[in-house]
XYZ file of C-alpha atoms in Angstrom:
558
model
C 35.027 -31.159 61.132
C 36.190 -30.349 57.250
C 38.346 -32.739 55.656
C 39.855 -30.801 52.770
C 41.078 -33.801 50.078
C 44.821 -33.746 48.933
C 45.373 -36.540 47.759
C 43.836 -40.205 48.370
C 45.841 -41.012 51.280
C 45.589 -37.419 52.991
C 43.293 -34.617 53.751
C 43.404 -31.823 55.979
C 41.367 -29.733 58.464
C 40.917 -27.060 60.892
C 41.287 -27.810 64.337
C 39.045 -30.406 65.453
C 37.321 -31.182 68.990
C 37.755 -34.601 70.665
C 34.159 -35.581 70.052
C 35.411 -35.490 66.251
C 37.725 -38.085 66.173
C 34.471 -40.978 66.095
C 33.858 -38.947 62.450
C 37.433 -38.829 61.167
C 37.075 -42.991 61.786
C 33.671 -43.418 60.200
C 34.941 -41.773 56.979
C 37.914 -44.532 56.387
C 41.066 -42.474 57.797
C 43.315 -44.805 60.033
C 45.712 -42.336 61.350
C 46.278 -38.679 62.569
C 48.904 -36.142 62.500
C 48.581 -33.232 64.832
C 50.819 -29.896 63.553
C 49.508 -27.898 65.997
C 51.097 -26.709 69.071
C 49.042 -26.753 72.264
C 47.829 -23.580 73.662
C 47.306 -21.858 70.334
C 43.934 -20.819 70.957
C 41.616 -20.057 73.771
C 39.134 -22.769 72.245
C 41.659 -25.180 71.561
C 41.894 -28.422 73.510
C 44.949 -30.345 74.488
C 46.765 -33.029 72.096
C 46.263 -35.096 75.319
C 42.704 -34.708 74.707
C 42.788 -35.425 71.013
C 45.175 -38.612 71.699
C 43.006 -40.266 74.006
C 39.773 -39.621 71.653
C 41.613 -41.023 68.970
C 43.026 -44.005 70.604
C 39.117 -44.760 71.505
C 37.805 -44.446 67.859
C 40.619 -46.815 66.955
C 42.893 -44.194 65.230
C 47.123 -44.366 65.190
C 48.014 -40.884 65.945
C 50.853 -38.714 65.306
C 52.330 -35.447 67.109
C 54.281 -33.025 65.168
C 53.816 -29.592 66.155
C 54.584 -26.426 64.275
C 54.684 -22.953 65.685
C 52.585 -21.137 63.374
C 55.031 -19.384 59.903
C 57.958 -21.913 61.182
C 57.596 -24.785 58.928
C 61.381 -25.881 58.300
C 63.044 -28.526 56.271
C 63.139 -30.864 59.403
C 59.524 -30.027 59.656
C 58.540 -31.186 56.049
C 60.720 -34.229 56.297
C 59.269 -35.329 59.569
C 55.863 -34.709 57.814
C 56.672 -37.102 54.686
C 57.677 -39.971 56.710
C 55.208 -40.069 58.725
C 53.045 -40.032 55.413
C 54.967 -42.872 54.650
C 54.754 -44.610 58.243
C 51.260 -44.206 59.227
C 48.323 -46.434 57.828
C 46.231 -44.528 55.017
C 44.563 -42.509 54.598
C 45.784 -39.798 57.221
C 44.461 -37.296 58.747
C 46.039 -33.989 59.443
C 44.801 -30.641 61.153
C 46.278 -27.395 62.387
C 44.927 -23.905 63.594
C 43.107 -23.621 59.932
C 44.956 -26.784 57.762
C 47.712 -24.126 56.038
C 50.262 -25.745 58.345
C 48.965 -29.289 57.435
C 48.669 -28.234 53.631
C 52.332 -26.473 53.742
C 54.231 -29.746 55.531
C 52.661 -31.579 52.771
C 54.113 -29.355 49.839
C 57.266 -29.128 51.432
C 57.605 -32.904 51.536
C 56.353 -33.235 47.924
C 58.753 -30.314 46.313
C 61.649 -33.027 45.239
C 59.298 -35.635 43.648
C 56.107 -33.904 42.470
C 55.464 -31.458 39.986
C 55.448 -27.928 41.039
C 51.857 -27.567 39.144
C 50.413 -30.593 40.624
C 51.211 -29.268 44.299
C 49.725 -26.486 43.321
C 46.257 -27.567 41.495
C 45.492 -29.899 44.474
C 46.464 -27.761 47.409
C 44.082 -25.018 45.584
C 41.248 -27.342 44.983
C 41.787 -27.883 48.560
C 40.987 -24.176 49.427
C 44.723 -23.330 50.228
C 46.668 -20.793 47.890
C 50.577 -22.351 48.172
C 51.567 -19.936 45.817
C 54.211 -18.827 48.381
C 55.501 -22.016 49.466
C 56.579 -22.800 45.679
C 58.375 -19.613 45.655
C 59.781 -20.420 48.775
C 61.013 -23.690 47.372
C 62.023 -22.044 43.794
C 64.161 -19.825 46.426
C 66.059 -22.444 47.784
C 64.281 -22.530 51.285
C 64.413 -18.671 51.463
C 61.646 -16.805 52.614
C 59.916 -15.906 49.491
C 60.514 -12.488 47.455
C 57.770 -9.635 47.206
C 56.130 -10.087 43.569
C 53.462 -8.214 41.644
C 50.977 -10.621 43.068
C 51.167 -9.830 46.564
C 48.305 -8.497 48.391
C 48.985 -4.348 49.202
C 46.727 -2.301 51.956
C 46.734 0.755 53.129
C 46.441 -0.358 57.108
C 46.956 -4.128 58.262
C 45.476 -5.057 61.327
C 47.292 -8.260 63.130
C 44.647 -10.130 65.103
C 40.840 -9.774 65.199
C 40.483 -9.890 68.606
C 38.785 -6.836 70.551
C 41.648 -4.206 69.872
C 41.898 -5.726 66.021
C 38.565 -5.414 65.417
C 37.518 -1.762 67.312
C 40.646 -0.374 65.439
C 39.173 -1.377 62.317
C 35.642 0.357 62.978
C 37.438 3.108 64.468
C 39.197 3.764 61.193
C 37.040 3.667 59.133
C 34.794 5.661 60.955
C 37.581 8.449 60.772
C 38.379 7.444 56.967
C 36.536 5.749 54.858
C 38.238 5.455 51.889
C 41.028 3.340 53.557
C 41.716 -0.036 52.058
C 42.045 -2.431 55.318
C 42.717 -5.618 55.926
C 42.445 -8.052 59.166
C 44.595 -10.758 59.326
C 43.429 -13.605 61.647
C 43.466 -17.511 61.039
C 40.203 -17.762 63.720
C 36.512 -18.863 62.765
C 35.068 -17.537 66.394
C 35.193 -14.149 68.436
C 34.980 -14.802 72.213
C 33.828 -11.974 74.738
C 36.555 -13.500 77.311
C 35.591 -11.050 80.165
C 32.628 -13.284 80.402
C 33.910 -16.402 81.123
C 34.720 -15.721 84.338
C 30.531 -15.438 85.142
C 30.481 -19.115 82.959
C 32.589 -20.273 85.805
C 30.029 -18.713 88.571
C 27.131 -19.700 86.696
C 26.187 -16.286 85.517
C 26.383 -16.753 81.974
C 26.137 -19.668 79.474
C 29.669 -20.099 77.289
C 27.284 -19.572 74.033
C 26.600 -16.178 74.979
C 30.303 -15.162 75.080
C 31.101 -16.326 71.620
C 30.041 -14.697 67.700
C 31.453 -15.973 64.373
C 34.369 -13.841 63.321
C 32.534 -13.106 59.823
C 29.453 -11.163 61.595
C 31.955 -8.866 63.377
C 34.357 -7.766 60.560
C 33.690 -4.361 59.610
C 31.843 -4.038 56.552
C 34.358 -2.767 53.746
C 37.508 -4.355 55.540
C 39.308 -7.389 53.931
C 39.543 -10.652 56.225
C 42.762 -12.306 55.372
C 41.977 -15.822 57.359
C 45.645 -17.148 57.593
C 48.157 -16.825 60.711
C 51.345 -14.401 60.887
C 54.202 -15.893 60.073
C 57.221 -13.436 60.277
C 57.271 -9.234 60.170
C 59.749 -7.646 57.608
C 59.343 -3.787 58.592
C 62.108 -2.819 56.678
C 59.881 -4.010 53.363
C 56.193 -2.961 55.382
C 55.350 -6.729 54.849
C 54.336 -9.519 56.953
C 54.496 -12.880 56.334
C 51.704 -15.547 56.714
C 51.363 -19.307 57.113
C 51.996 -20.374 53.451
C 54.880 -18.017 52.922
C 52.194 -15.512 50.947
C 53.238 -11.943 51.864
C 51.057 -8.969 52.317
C 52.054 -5.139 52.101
C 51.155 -2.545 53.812
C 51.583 1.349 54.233
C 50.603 1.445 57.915
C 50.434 -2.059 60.332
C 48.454 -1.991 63.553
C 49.660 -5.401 65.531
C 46.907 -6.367 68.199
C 47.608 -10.564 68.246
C 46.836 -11.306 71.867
C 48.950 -13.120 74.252
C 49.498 -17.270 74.317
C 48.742 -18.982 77.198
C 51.669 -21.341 78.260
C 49.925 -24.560 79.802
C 52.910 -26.146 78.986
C 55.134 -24.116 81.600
C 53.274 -25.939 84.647
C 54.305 -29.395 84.550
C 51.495 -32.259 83.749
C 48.821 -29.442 83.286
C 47.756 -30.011 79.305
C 47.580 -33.692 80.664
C 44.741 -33.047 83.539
C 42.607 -29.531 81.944
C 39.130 -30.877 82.281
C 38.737 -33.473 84.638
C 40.114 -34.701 88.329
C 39.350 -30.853 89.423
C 41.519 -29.253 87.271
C 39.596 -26.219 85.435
C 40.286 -22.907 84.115
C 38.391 -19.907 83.002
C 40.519 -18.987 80.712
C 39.296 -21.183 78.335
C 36.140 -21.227 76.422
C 35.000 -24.946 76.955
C 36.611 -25.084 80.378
C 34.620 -22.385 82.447
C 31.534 -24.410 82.364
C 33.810 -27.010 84.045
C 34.197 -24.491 86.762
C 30.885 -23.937 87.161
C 30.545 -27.726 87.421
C 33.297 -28.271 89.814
C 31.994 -25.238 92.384
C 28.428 -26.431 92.221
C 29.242 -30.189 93.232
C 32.302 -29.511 95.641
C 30.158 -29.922 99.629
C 33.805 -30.166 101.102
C 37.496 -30.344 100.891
C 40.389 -27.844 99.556
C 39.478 -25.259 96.618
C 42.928 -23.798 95.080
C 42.777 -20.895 92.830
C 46.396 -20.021 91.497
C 47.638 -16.959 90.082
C 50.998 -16.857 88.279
C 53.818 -14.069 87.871
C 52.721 -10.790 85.424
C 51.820 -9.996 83.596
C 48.759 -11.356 82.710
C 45.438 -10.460 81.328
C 42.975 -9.574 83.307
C 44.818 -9.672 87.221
C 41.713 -9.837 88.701
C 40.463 -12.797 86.998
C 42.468 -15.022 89.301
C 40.516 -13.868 92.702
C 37.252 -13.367 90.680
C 36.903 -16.786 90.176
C 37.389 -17.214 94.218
C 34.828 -14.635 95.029
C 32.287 -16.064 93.013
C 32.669 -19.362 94.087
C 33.487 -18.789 97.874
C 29.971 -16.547 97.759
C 28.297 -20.146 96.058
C 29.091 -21.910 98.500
C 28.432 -19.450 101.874
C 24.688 -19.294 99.917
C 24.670 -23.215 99.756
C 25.872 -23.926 103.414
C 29.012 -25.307 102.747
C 31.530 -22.859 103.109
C 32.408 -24.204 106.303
C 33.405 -27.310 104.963
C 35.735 -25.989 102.474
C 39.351 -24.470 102.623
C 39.770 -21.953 100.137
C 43.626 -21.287 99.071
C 44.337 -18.283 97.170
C 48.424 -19.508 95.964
C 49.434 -16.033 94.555
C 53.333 -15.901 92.585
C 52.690 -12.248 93.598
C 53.221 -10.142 97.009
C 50.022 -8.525 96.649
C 46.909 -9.546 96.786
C 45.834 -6.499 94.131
C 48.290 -3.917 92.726
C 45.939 -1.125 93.397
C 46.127 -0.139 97.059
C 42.901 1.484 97.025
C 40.676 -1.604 96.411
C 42.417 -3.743 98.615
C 40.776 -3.101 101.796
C 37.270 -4.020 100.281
C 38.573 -7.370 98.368
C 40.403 -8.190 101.921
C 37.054 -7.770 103.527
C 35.815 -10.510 101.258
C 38.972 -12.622 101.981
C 37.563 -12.808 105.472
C 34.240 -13.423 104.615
C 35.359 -16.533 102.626
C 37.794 -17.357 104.962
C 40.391 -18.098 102.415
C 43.895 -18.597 102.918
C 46.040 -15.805 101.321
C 49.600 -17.470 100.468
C 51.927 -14.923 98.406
C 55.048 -15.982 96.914
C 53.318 -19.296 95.638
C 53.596 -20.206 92.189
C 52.400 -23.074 90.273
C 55.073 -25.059 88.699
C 53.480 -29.126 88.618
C 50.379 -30.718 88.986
C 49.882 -34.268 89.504
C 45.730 -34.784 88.779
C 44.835 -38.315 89.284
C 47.030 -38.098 92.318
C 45.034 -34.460 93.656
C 48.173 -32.965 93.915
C 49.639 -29.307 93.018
C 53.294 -28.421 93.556
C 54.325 -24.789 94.468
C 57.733 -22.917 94.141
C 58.220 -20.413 97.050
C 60.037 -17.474 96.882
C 59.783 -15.738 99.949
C 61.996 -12.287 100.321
C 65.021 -13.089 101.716
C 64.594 -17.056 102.133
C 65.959 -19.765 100.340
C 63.162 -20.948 97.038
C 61.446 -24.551 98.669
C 58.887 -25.974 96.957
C 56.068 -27.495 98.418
C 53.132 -30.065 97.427
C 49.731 -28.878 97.896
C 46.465 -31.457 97.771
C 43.152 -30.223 96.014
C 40.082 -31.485 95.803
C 39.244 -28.495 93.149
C 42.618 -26.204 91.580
C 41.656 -23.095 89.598
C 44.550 -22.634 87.469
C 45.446 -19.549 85.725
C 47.977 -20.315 83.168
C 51.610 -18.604 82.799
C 51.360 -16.174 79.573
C 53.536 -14.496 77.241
C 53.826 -13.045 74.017
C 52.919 -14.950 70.839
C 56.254 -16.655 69.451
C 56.047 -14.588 66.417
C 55.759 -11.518 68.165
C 58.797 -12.506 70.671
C 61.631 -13.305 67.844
C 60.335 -10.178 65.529
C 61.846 -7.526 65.134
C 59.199 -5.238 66.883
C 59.582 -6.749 70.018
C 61.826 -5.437 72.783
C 64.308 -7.636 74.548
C 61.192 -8.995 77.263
C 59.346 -9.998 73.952
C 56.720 -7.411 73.756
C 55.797 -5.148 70.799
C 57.942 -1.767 72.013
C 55.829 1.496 71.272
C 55.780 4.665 73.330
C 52.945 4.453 76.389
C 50.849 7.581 75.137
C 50.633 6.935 71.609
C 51.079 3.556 71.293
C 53.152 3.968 67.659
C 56.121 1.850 67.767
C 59.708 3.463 68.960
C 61.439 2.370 66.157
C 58.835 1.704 63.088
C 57.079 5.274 62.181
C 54.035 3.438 60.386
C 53.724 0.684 63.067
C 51.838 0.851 66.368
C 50.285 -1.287 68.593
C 47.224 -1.899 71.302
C 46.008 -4.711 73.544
C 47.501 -7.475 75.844
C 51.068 -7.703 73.567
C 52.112 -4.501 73.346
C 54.583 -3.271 76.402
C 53.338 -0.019 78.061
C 52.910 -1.013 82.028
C 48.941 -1.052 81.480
C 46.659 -3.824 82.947
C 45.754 -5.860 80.091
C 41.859 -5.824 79.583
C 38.877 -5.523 77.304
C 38.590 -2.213 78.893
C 41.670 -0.959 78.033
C 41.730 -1.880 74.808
C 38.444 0.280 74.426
C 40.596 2.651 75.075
C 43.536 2.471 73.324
C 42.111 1.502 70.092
C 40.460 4.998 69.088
C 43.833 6.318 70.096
C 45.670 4.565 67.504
C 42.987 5.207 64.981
C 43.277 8.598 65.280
C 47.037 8.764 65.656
C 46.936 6.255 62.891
C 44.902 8.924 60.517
C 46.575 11.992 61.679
C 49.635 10.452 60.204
C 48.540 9.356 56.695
C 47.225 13.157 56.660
C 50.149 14.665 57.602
C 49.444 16.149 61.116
C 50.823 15.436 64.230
C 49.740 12.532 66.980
C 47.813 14.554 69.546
C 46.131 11.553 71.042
C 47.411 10.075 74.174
C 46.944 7.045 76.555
C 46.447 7.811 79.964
C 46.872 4.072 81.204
C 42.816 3.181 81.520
C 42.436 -0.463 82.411
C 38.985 -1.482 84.470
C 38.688 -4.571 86.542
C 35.076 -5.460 87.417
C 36.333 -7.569 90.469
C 32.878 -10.153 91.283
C 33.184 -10.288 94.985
C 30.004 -11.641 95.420
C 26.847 -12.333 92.948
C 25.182 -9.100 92.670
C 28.174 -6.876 94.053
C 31.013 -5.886 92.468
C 34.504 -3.658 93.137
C 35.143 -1.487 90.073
C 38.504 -1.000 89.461
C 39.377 1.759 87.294
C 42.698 3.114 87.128
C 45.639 4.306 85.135
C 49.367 4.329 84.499
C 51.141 4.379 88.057
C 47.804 3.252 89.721
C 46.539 6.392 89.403
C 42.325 6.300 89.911
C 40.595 7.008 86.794
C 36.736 6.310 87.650
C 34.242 6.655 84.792
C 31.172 7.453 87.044
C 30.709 9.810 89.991
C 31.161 8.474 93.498
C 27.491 8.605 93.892
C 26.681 6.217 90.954
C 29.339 3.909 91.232
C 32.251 4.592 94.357
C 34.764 1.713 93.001
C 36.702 1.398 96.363
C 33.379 -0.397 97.449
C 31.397 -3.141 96.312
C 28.342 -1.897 94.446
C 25.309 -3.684 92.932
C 25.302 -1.133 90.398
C 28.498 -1.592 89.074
C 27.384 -5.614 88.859
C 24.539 -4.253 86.805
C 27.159 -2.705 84.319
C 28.723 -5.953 84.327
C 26.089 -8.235 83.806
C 23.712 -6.133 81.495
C 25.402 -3.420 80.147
C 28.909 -4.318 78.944
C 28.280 -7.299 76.770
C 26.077 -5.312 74.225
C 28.414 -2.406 74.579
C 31.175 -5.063 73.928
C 29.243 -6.277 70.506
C 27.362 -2.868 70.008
C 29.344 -0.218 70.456
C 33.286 -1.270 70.864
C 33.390 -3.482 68.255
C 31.398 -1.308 65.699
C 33.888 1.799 66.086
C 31.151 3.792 68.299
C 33.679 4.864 71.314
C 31.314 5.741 73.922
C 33.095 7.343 77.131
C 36.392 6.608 74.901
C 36.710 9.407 73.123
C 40.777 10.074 73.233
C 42.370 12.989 74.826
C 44.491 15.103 72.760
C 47.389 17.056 74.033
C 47.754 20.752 72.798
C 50.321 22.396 70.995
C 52.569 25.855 71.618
């Protein structure tokens, strides 16, 4: 927890965990304002989490979300009375407190001097430089000045594609002036979690501060995106600052909706309901799997796309194979509630994950998606939407529910004007530059070729666009191309795993002869390549710009 001081009767922080809130009260605050919206971050937990905490340690809270860059009038107002409501001092987090620290600005323009807003939000640690020019502009989103930071390539989003890019260029180039522009403190290996949930790995091991990753000579602009303005080659971040730039690579990641299944955010964590797609939830799994002796296990899978398909009926395998090694197996239902027809959309590694299917025993039940869940009561509620019957929606008990969250494009990705009209940044599939912005592309899970979206494909893609990226500032042509490459290390049993590899149109792309690895068939050797040798190659290698077996293809000329 960091309370940043504003003023006597506020400060603000980062996001905070629930096990903060007993701090917040032992410093003298009597009140908290939440400004950020839930499922933000794969880290972040629930304002139902933070609510009840609060409500323990004897704190009023407040809920007043902002999507991240969208701090309005109404917002700012809305802010300032509950300043005014709320017993002091308050309390007020966000993603990184810029939200917090803007809403408070905002609500002080029309009776505080423009240089006292300014000296205390900077003694605070944030630069509101732009918000007073926002304000001097009437509410307009501030105008480009002399001040404003200028790169040569900006990289949205420090994720795995962010951060690989980065290496990648500068391995190619030097001399070019980049910056990274992401608001997060932590880098998580999220193709791990799914072992935290089958006891594989401990959530530590999947997680590195974001300083220790960033490329050494690349700028780390810790702020959130608010708005894109191609047409000037700026973006705009959380405090209305603005940054130029001569070439933009946009890599955010997608947002997890927990929101679009009713009474989810209110259950995450306890009567069953777990997920490992979040960071302090797969231990939860893990927890859930090893305890459960009988009952009904649900794993869900919603409509695509989403990252990592597999993940879904990984987190099955692994637990069905717990509990046929522990003796209950038949004592449990499994229930694999797909939104899907398909069990995989690969034909060629279906008949080895249906061969597990029957080993587990587990119900396959297509055309299921989650819409409600009722935890105290054990209850999950399905729509059906069967070809050529009429939608009915059913209620399901549990005594554990894997969920796997709807997910979409980050809002400020979906109302730019980069996106296409499904909400996903538009390039062309082979070179991943944008259709309609020359010094724009694009890699990763937001981006809208018809890839699966994976750490594995991202490997991929991101010395494409670095060398697209510096054929372009030196004047040649884009000769690298994407063939599709996504990889799905499907866990069908501890020790064994089904390595998917394949391209665009399905098309099997396998890195390793049949006689190493055949990825039709479950293979201890390709679990050994999950378990030992792709985290280090993750943190090693991809990460540090050293693109081993991803060395892009180049088309020839004439």
């Amino acid at each position: 927890m960091e309370a940043k001081r504003i003023t006597k009767h506020l400060s603000v922080s980062p996001q905070i965990a629930a096990t903060d809130l007993w701090e917040v009260a032992s410093q003298g605050f009597r009140s908290v304002i939440c400004n950020r919206p839930d499922g933000e971050g794969a880290d972040q937990p629930t304002f139902e989490e933070i609510e009840a905490a609060a409500k323990k340690a004897g704190l009023e809270i407040r809920y007043l979300p902002v999507v991240s860059g969208k701090v309005s009038d109404d917002d700012a107002t809305a802010f300032g009375a509950a300043l005014e409501e709320l017993p002091k001092p308050v309390f007020a987090y966000c993603r990184t407190g810029t939200r917090s620290a803007t809403l408070w600005s905002l609500a002080q323009a029309e009776t505080r001097p423009v240089a006292d807003i300014l000296e205390r939000t900077k003694a605070a640690g944030y630069d509101m430089a732009g918000v007073v020019r926002r304000i001097a502009n009437g509410g307009r989103t501030p105008t480009e000045t002399a001040e404003d930071a200028r790169f040569d390539v900006v990289i949205v989003g420090a994720g795995a594609g962010g951060i690989a890019v980065a290496s990648s260029l500068k391995a190619r180039k030097s001399d070019l002036e980049i910056a990274i522009i992401d608001p997060a403190d932590i880098h998580y290996y999220q193709p791990g979690w799914t072992m935290v949930g089958g006891g594989v790995f401990k959530a530590a091991e999947t997680a590195k501060t974001m300083g220790s990753l960033i490329p050494s000579g690349v700028h780390w602009i810790k702020s959130a995106v608010a708005a894109f303005e191609p047409k000037d080659n700026a973006v705009v971040l959380d405090g209305c600052r603005i940054v130029k730039y001569g070439r933009l690579v946009v890599c955010p990641g997608l947002k997890l909706d927990w929101h679009k299944v009713e009474g989810l955010v209110d259950t995450l964590g306890k009567n069953g309901v777990t997920s490992n797609y979040r960071y302090d939830l797969a231990p939860y799994t893990w927890h859930l799997v090893k305890t459960l002796k009988s009952g009904r296990a649900l794993f869900t899978q919603p409509p695509m796309p989403i990252k990592c398909a597999g993940a879904p009926q990984k987190a099955l395998y692994l637990s069905g194979d717990h509990w046929k090694r522990s003796g209950d197996l038949d004592k449990i239902n499994i229930e694999f509630m797909n939104a899907g027809g398909v069990l995989f959309g690969v034909k060629d590694y279906v008949p080895a994950l249906m061969d597990y299917i029957k080993r587990y025993d587990a119900k396959l039940n297509f055309f299921h998606n989650l819409v409600a869940i009722d935890g105290p009561a054990r209850t999950a509620t399905f729509e059906v939407k069967e070809p050529d019957q009429e939608v009915r929606r059913i209620d399901v008990g549990f005594d554990m529910i894997h969920v796997t969250p709807p997910q979409v494009a980050p809002d400020f990705i979906r109302v730019s004007p980069l996106a296409d009209a499904a909400g996903w940044v538009d390039v062309d599939q082979a070179t991943l530059r944008h259709k309609s912005h020359d010094n724009i592309w694009s890699l990763g899970d937001v981006m809208n070729a018809p890839n699966a979206k994976t750490a594995a494909a991202a490997r991929k893609q991101a010395p494409v666009v670095a060398e697209n990226l510096v054929a372009d500032i030196e004047g040649r042509s884009a000769l690298a191309q994407y063939d599709g490459y996504g990889s799905c290390p499907l866990t069908v049993e501890r020790g064994k795993i089904v390595l998917a590899e394949f391209g665009y149109g399905g098309k099997l792309l396998p890195s390793f002869p049949s006689w190493l690895i055949d990825g039709t068939k479950p293979s201890k050797a390709a679990w050994l390549l999950k378990e030992r040798l792709l985290p280090p190659i993750y943190w090693k290698a991809m990460l540090r710009g050293k693109e081993w077996m991803a060395k892009p293809e180049k088309v020839t000329v004439g």
